[in-house]
Amino acid sequence: MPTAKLAPAEAAQPILNPLSTVAMFLVLTVEDGGESAVRDLVPDLSAYARAVGFGRPDAELACVTGFGSAVWDRLFAGPRPAELHPFIPLDGPQHSAPSTPGDILLHLRSETLDACYDFADNVLTRLGGAVRIVDEVHGWRYKDVRDLLGFVDGTENPEGVEAVDAALVDAERDPEFVGGSYVIVQKYLHDMTAWNALSDREQELVIGRTKAGNVQLPDDALPKTSHVDRNTIVGPDGEEQDILRANMPFGSFKDGEFGTYFIGYCATPTVTEEMLRNMFLGDENGNRDRILDFSTAVTGGLFFVPPTGFLDDPPPAPDPGPDAQTSRPAPPHPVPPAQTEPPAPANPRPADGSLGIGSLKRS
Ligand code: HEM
């Protein structure tokens, strides 16, 4: 589909959807030799979403798929998104934002987790050993759209045309990829004990908004180290620069991990990157984001989310080149997980389609 003829909002994957009740974030790497299995799956992604969603419109399943810089040229011939590059890790005086492996991001959003599960099951069974699952987070809406720190998260997100302008690539920026978006994800783990030791007022000074009423603190009471201050940035024309966030809380009592999955869409990665520098490196006076004293970034990735037309009709695979015969071909699908141990299979799902429980479990 010639996406350049569509307006960004018409061409885009479901990036602008309202916040869902649940979300599943899957980050995959593509194994050597797995490229053709992945490339072949891309045009079928919308059919998988339709298959799961058709009988259950109330589930409102939506999938956004993004590709990392390193895998782009392994999958697609032709032009690259103009600003696609690897996630830039940051090493601040106190806190770091690591860059972690990831070739593909699946951001699944729905009103019910089982719809995300069914979609992921279809896609991952088909891909089998062609990919490795390097991160999986199941997020859910908490109370009135609060993070686990207890604050309403997402209030200042742009809406309507402002969301389109903030999140989606237009023809001026990159005529080949109108409706695309650059998405940055980071998994943050909260130190709930340290956070809960603060009074509500101290927490409000960290975030920059009131906790119960969700109102931004007045300018003269807004600390330079507050999360809101660090993330309020203006462009050269003095206009505020926005990103579109769809953060989700997640938690596991067994693992003792409670956090926020940060996900920010933007028409250019530079805006989100500037926010991250403000948070982690701080300004010339050493003002860094105090939210980082209570939240540790354990993953980091940057992906380009191409327009829907690109997924439905992707460019051909790149020329395999002279080294092609040395790479291991992806197994046919459906495929069993890796047969040899060690290393442990990345996707430890049995080939028989079971959940690997009871007598079907591999010994
Ligand atoms: C531990 C992870 C994070 C948590 C719990 C969190 C939570 C929040 C909360 C509660 C707000 C205030 C309400 C609102 O959404 O407007 C907020 C605002 C915001 N956050 Fe975060 N956030 C996190 C990470 C990030 C990161 C990594 C970025 C950017 C790279 C970011 C960008 C923003 C922006 C742009 C705003 C709006 C600022 C404004 O204009 O008022 N957040 N966040």
mmCIF file of N, CA and C in Angstrom, residues 8-95:
data_model
loop_
_atom_site.group_PDB
_atom_site.id
_atom_site.type_symbol
_atom_site.label_atom_id
_atom_site.label_comp_id
_atom_site.label_asym_id
_atom_site.label_seq_id
_atom_site.Cartn_x
_atom_site.Cartn_y
_atom_site.Cartn_z
ATOM 1 N N PRO A 8 -0.853 10.524 8.205
ATOM 2 C CA PRO A 8 -0.186 9.702 9.229
ATOM 3 C C PRO A 8 -1.148 8.879 10.082
ATOM 4 N N ALA A 9 -2.253 9.493 10.530
ATOM 5 C CA ALA A 9 -3.148 8.757 11.436
ATOM 6 C C ALA A 9 -3.828 7.586 10.744
ATOM 7 N N GLU A 10 -4.075 7.712 9.429
ATOM 8 C CA GLU A 10 -4.713 6.610 8.687
ATOM 9 C C GLU A 10 -3.712 5.492 8.424
ATOM 10 N N ALA A 11 -2.455 5.872 8.259
ATOM 11 C CA ALA A 11 -1.439 4.894 7.885
ATOM 12 C C ALA A 11 -0.889 4.122 9.084
ATOM 13 N N ALA A 12 -1.109 4.654 10.288
ATOM 14 C CA ALA A 12 -0.404 4.132 11.468
ATOM 15 C C ALA A 12 -0.984 2.822 11.989
ATOM 16 N N GLN A 13 -0.124 2.034 12.628
ATOM 17 C CA GLN A 13 -0.578 0.929 13.462
ATOM 18 C C GLN A 13 -1.362 1.540 14.648
ATOM 19 N N PRO A 14 -2.047 0.692 15.447
ATOM 20 C CA PRO A 14 -2.916 1.266 16.503
ATOM 21 C C PRO A 14 -2.149 1.900 17.676
ATOM 22 N N ILE A 15 -1.345 2.900 17.329
ATOM 23 C CA ILE A 15 -0.520 3.594 18.323
ATOM 24 C C ILE A 15 -1.352 4.586 19.126
ATOM 25 N N LEU A 16 -2.359 5.164 18.451
ATOM 26 C CA LEU A 16 -3.129 6.241 19.083
ATOM 27 C C LEU A 16 -4.279 5.708 19.934
ATOM 28 N N ASN A 17 -4.430 4.382 19.995
ATOM 29 C CA ASN A 17 -5.539 3.806 20.771
ATOM 30 C C ASN A 17 -5.524 4.306 22.216
ATOM 31 N N PRO A 18 -6.707 4.438 22.820
ATOM 32 C CA PRO A 18 -6.713 4.823 24.240
ATOM 33 C C PRO A 18 -6.074 3.745 25.102
ATOM 34 N N LEU A 19 -5.701 4.115 26.305
ATOM 35 C CA LEU A 19 -5.071 3.155 27.222
ATOM 36 C C LEU A 19 -5.989 1.960 27.438
ATOM 37 N N SER A 20 -5.417 0.782 27.355
ATOM 38 C CA SER A 20 -6.211 -0.440 27.491
ATOM 39 C C SER A 20 -6.219 -0.884 28.955
ATOM 40 N N THR A 21 -6.998 -1.924 29.224
ATOM 41 C CA THR A 21 -7.058 -2.450 30.589
ATOM 42 C C THR A 21 -5.838 -3.319 30.889
ATOM 43 N N VAL A 22 -5.376 -4.067 29.873
ATOM 44 C CA VAL A 22 -4.164 -4.880 30.053
ATOM 45 C C VAL A 22 -3.263 -4.691 28.833
ATOM 46 N N ALA A 23 -2.012 -5.056 29.010
ATOM 47 C CA ALA A 23 -1.074 -5.024 27.884
ATOM 48 C C ALA A 23 -0.044 -6.121 28.097
ATOM 49 N N MET A 24 0.454 -6.646 26.988
ATOM 50 C CA MET A 24 1.553 -7.616 27.048
ATOM 51 C C MET A 24 2.680 -7.031 26.201
ATOM 52 N N PHE A 25 3.868 -6.986 26.786
ATOM 53 C CA PHE A 25 5.026 -6.457 26.077
ATOM 54 C C PHE A 25 5.979 -7.628 25.835
ATOM 55 N N LEU A 26 6.217 -7.933 24.584
ATOM 56 C CA LEU A 26 7.137 -9.025 24.241
ATOM 57 C C LEU A 26 8.303 -8.447 23.456
ATOM 58 N N VAL A 27 9.511 -8.735 23.919
ATOM 59 C CA VAL A 27 10.700 -8.317 23.183
ATOM 60 C C VAL A 27 11.411 -9.583 22.717
ATOM 61 N N LEU A 28 11.652 -9.653 21.418
ATOM 62 C CA LEU A 28 12.239 -10.850 20.809
ATOM 63 C C LEU A 28 13.548 -10.492 20.128
ATOM 64 N N THR A 29 14.471 -11.446 20.086
ATOM 65 C CA THR A 29 15.608 -11.309 19.181
ATOM 66 C C THR A 29 15.448 -12.353 18.082
ATOM 67 N N VAL A 30 15.969 -12.049 16.920
ATOM 68 C CA VAL A 30 15.857 -12.969 15.787
ATOM 69 C C VAL A 30 17.148 -13.775 15.707
ATOM 70 N N GLU A 31 17.006 -15.087 15.756
ATOM 71 C CA GLU A 31 18.172 -15.975 15.704
ATOM 72 C C GLU A 31 18.822 -15.907 14.320
ATOM 73 N N ASP A 32 20.114 -16.178 14.240
ATOM 74 C CA ASP A 32 20.770 -16.281 12.933
ATOM 75 C C ASP A 32 20.044 -17.341 12.116
ATOM 76 N N GLY A 33 19.663 -17.014 10.935
ATOM 77 C CA GLY A 33 18.938 -17.967 10.098
ATOM 78 C C GLY A 33 17.435 -17.895 10.290
ATOM 79 N N GLY A 34 16.978 -17.120 11.275
ATOM 80 C CA GLY A 34 15.532 -17.018 11.530
ATOM 81 C C GLY A 34 14.869 -15.916 10.725
ATOM 82 N N GLU A 35 15.669 -15.195 9.943
ATOM 83 C CA GLU A 35 15.136 -13.997 9.273
ATOM 84 C C GLU A 35 13.959 -14.306 8.358
ATOM 85 N N SER A 36 14.059 -15.392 7.556
ATOM 86 C CA SER A 36 13.002 -15.604 6.562
ATOM 87 C C SER A 36 11.687 -15.982 7.248
ATOM 88 N N ALA A 37 11.773 -16.738 8.367
ATOM 89 C CA ALA A 37 10.534 -17.082 9.088
ATOM 90 C C ALA A 37 9.873 -15.815 9.620
ATOM 91 N N VAL A 38 10.688 -14.892 10.109
ATOM 92 C CA VAL A 38 10.132 -13.648 10.644
ATOM 93 C C VAL A 38 9.570 -12.801 9.510
ATOM 94 N N ARG A 39 10.368 -12.652 8.458
ATOM 95 C CA ARG A 39 9.932 -11.826 7.316
ATOM 96 C C ARG A 39 8.615 -12.354 6.729
ATOM 97 N N ASP A 40 8.490 -13.695 6.653
ATOM 98 C CA ASP A 40 7.270 -14.299 6.092
ATOM 99 C C ASP A 40 6.048 -14.080 6.989
ATOM 100 N N LEU A 41 6.298 -13.950 8.281
ATOM 101 C CA LEU A 41 5.181 -13.777 9.217
ATOM 102 C C LEU A 41 4.596 -12.366 9.157
ATOM 103 N N VAL A 42 5.451 -11.394 8.852
ATOM 104 C CA VAL A 42 5.044 -9.977 8.967
ATOM 105 C C VAL A 42 3.710 -9.682 8.274
ATOM 106 N N PRO A 43 3.495 -10.095 7.016
ATOM 107 C CA PRO A 43 2.204 -9.758 6.381
ATOM 108 C C PRO A 43 1.010 -10.465 7.008
ATOM 109 N N ASP A 44 1.257 -11.475 7.840
ATOM 110 C CA ASP A 44 0.143 -12.210 8.463
ATOM 111 C C ASP A 44 -0.228 -11.667 9.839
ATOM 112 N N LEU A 45 0.524 -10.668 10.328
ATOM 113 C CA LEU A 45 0.251 -10.163 11.684
ATOM 114 C C LEU A 45 -1.176 -9.650 11.812
ATOM 115 N N SER A 46 -1.648 -8.929 10.779
ATOM 116 C CA SER A 46 -3.001 -8.374 10.902
ATOM 117 C C SER A 46 -4.035 -9.498 10.872
ATOM 118 N N ALA A 47 -3.759 -10.574 10.132
ATOM 119 C CA ALA A 47 -4.701 -11.703 10.092
ATOM 120 C C ALA A 47 -4.772 -12.378 11.463
ATOM 121 N N TYR A 48 -3.633 -12.490 12.154
ATOM 122 C CA TYR A 48 -3.660 -13.084 13.501
ATOM 123 C C TYR A 48 -4.491 -12.219 14.445
ATOM 124 N N ALA A 49 -4.336 -10.908 14.322
ATOM 125 C CA ALA A 49 -5.116 -10.014 15.199
ATOM 126 C C ALA A 49 -6.604 -10.150 14.878
ATOM 127 N N ARG A 50 -6.929 -10.252 13.580
ATOM 128 C CA ARG A 50 -8.339 -10.415 13.194
ATOM 129 C C ARG A 50 -8.882 -11.738 13.712
ATOM 130 N N ALA A 51 -8.069 -12.796 13.585
ATOM 131 C CA ALA A 51 -8.526 -14.128 13.990
ATOM 132 C C ALA A 51 -8.889 -14.151 15.473
ATOM 133 N N VAL A 52 -8.078 -13.490 16.280
ATOM 134 C CA VAL A 52 -8.355 -13.478 17.722
ATOM 135 C C VAL A 52 -9.496 -12.517 18.032
ATOM 136 N N GLY A 53 -9.514 -11.382 17.343
ATOM 137 C CA GLY A 53 -10.451 -10.323 17.710
ATOM 138 C C GLY A 53 -11.843 -10.481 17.140
ATOM 139 N N PHE A 54 -11.996 -11.236 16.039
ATOM 140 C CA PHE A 54 -13.280 -11.247 15.329
ATOM 141 C C PHE A 54 -14.430 -11.723 16.221
ATOM 142 N N GLY A 55 -14.223 -12.863 16.870
ATOM 143 C CA GLY A 55 -15.296 -13.420 17.709
ATOM 144 C C GLY A 55 -15.430 -12.702 19.038
ATOM 145 N N ARG A 56 -14.465 -11.846 19.332
ATOM 146 C CA ARG A 56 -14.463 -11.187 20.644
ATOM 147 C C ARG A 56 -14.203 -9.690 20.484
ATOM 148 N N PRO A 57 -15.129 -8.981 19.852
ATOM 149 C CA PRO A 57 -14.881 -7.544 19.649
ATOM 150 C C PRO A 57 -14.708 -6.790 20.963
ATOM 151 N N ASP A 58 -15.335 -7.326 22.031
ATOM 152 C CA ASP A 58 -15.219 -6.651 23.332
ATOM 153 C C ASP A 58 -13.788 -6.695 23.865
ATOM 154 N N ALA A 59 -12.970 -7.613 23.335
ATOM 155 C CA ALA A 59 -11.575 -7.698 23.800
ATOM 156 C C ALA A 59 -10.741 -6.536 23.272
ATOM 157 N N GLU A 60 -11.177 -5.919 22.166
ATOM 158 C CA GLU A 60 -10.485 -4.761 21.587
ATOM 159 C C GLU A 60 -8.975 -4.994 21.486
ATOM 160 N N LEU A 61 -8.626 -6.166 20.950
ATOM 161 C CA LEU A 61 -7.199 -6.496 20.821
ATOM 162 C C LEU A 61 -6.542 -5.618 19.765
ATOM 163 N N ALA A 62 -5.394 -5.096 20.099
ATOM 164 C CA ALA A 62 -4.608 -4.324 19.125
ATOM 165 C C ALA A 62 -3.146 -4.694 19.309
ATOM 166 N N CYS A 63 -2.456 -4.851 18.197
ATOM 167 C CA CYS A 63 -1.028 -5.181 18.278
ATOM 168 C C CYS A 63 -0.227 -4.118 17.538
ATOM 169 N N VAL A 64 0.788 -3.606 18.196
ATOM 170 C CA VAL A 64 1.740 -2.702 17.551
ATOM 171 C C VAL A 64 3.069 -3.451 17.469
ATOM 172 N N THR A 65 3.647 -3.483 16.269
ATOM 173 C CA THR A 65 4.898 -4.218 16.066
ATOM 174 C C THR A 65 6.012 -3.265 15.653
ATOM 175 N N GLY A 66 7.137 -3.369 16.342
ATOM 176 C CA GLY A 66 8.282 -2.521 16.012
ATOM 177 C C GLY A 66 9.522 -3.357 15.761
ATOM 178 N N PHE A 67 10.460 -2.782 15.010
ATOM 179 C CA PHE A 67 11.700 -3.486 14.659
ATOM 180 C C PHE A 67 12.904 -2.644 15.092
ATOM 181 N N GLY A 68 13.914 -3.308 15.651
ATOM 182 C CA GLY A 68 15.120 -2.617 16.095
ATOM 183 C C GLY A 68 16.071 -2.347 14.941
ATOM 184 N N SER A 69 17.040 -1.485 15.232
ATOM 185 C CA SER A 69 17.962 -1.034 14.190
ATOM 186 C C SER A 69 18.751 -2.198 13.565
ATOM 187 N N ALA A 70 19.278 -3.075 14.427
ATOM 188 C CA ALA A 70 20.177 -4.115 13.926
ATOM 189 C C ALA A 70 19.451 -5.120 13.034
ATOM 190 N N VAL A 71 18.179 -5.351 13.319
ATOM 191 C CA VAL A 71 17.471 -6.403 12.561
ATOM 192 C C VAL A 71 16.862 -5.858 11.268
ATOM 193 N N TRP A 72 16.712 -4.545 11.185
ATOM 194 C CA TRP A 72 15.993 -3.977 10.036
ATOM 195 C C TRP A 72 16.589 -4.466 8.718
ATOM 196 N N ASP A 73 17.909 -4.308 8.572
ATOM 197 C CA ASP A 73 18.541 -4.662 7.293
ATOM 198 C C ASP A 73 18.642 -6.173 7.089
ATOM 199 N N ARG A 74 18.463 -6.926 8.178
ATOM 200 C CA ARG A 74 18.451 -8.392 8.027
ATOM 201 C C ARG A 74 17.099 -8.855 7.474
ATOM 202 N N LEU A 75 16.058 -8.040 7.686
ATOM 203 C CA LEU A 75 14.714 -8.455 7.280
ATOM 204 C C LEU A 75 14.243 -7.831 5.974
ATOM 205 N N PHE A 76 14.604 -6.570 5.762
ATOM 206 C CA PHE A 76 13.982 -5.817 4.669
ATOM 207 C C PHE A 76 15.026 -5.175 3.762
ATOM 208 N N ALA A 77 14.840 -5.341 2.455
ATOM 209 C CA ALA A 77 15.625 -4.559 1.489
ATOM 210 C C ALA A 77 14.974 -3.177 1.391
ATOM 211 N N GLY A 78 15.647 -2.264 0.726
ATOM 212 C CA GLY A 78 15.038 -0.948 0.506
ATOM 213 C C GLY A 78 15.381 0.038 1.588
ATOM 214 N N PRO A 79 14.695 1.176 1.590
ATOM 215 C CA PRO A 79 15.078 2.262 2.489
ATOM 216 C C PRO A 79 14.852 1.928 3.956
ATOM 217 N N ARG A 80 15.715 2.522 4.782
ATOM 218 C CA ARG A 80 15.575 2.389 6.232
ATOM 219 C C ARG A 80 14.859 3.627 6.767
ATOM 220 N N PRO A 81 14.143 3.482 7.893
ATOM 221 C CA PRO A 81 13.587 4.673 8.544
ATOM 222 C C PRO A 81 14.725 5.639 8.871
ATOM 223 N N ALA A 82 14.497 6.925 8.577
ATOM 224 C CA ALA A 82 15.593 7.899 8.594
ATOM 225 C C ALA A 82 16.330 7.984 9.930
ATOM 226 N N GLU A 83 15.602 7.818 11.046
ATOM 227 C CA GLU A 83 16.252 8.053 12.351
ATOM 228 C C GLU A 83 16.394 6.777 13.185
ATOM 229 N N LEU A 84 16.322 5.628 12.526
ATOM 230 C CA LEU A 84 16.422 4.376 13.296
ATOM 231 C C LEU A 84 17.865 4.087 13.678
ATOM 232 N N HIS A 85 18.109 3.950 14.958
ATOM 233 C CA HIS A 85 19.441 3.616 15.477
ATOM 234 C C HIS A 85 19.257 2.828 16.771
ATOM 235 N N PRO A 86 20.321 2.209 17.267
ATOM 236 C CA PRO A 86 20.164 1.454 18.514
ATOM 237 C C PRO A 86 19.848 2.381 19.689
ATOM 238 N N PHE A 87 19.229 1.836 20.715
ATOM 239 C CA PHE A 87 18.970 2.584 21.951
ATOM 240 C C PHE A 87 20.301 3.072 22.511
ATOM 241 N N ILE A 88 20.335 4.347 22.894
ATOM 242 C CA ILE A 88 21.582 4.921 23.422
ATOM 243 C C ILE A 88 21.589 4.765 24.945
ATOM 244 N N PRO A 89 22.504 3.930 25.464
ATOM 245 C CA PRO A 89 22.524 3.754 26.922
ATOM 246 C C PRO A 89 23.058 5.019 27.594
ATOM 247 N N LEU A 90 22.650 5.243 28.829
ATOM 248 C CA LEU A 90 23.112 6.427 29.561
ATOM 249 C C LEU A 90 23.733 5.985 30.880
ATOM 250 N N ASP A 91 24.853 6.618 31.203
ATOM 251 C CA ASP A 91 25.541 6.298 32.446
ATOM 252 C C ASP A 91 25.670 7.589 33.238
ATOM 253 N N GLY A 92 24.702 7.846 34.091
ATOM 254 C CA GLY A 92 24.727 9.075 34.876
ATOM 255 C C GLY A 92 25.553 8.899 36.123
ATOM 256 N N PRO A 93 25.749 9.993 36.883
ATOM 257 C CA PRO A 93 26.543 9.909 38.098
ATOM 258 C C PRO A 93 25.949 8.952 39.125
ATOM 259 N N GLN A 94 24.632 8.815 39.124
ATOM 260 C CA GLN A 94 24.005 7.919 40.108
ATOM 261 C C GLN A 94 23.211 6.776 39.481
ATOM 262 N N HIS A 95 22.647 7.033 38.305
ATOM 263 C CA HIS A 95 21.719 6.050 37.738
ATOM 264 C C HIS A 95 22.026 5.800 36.267
#
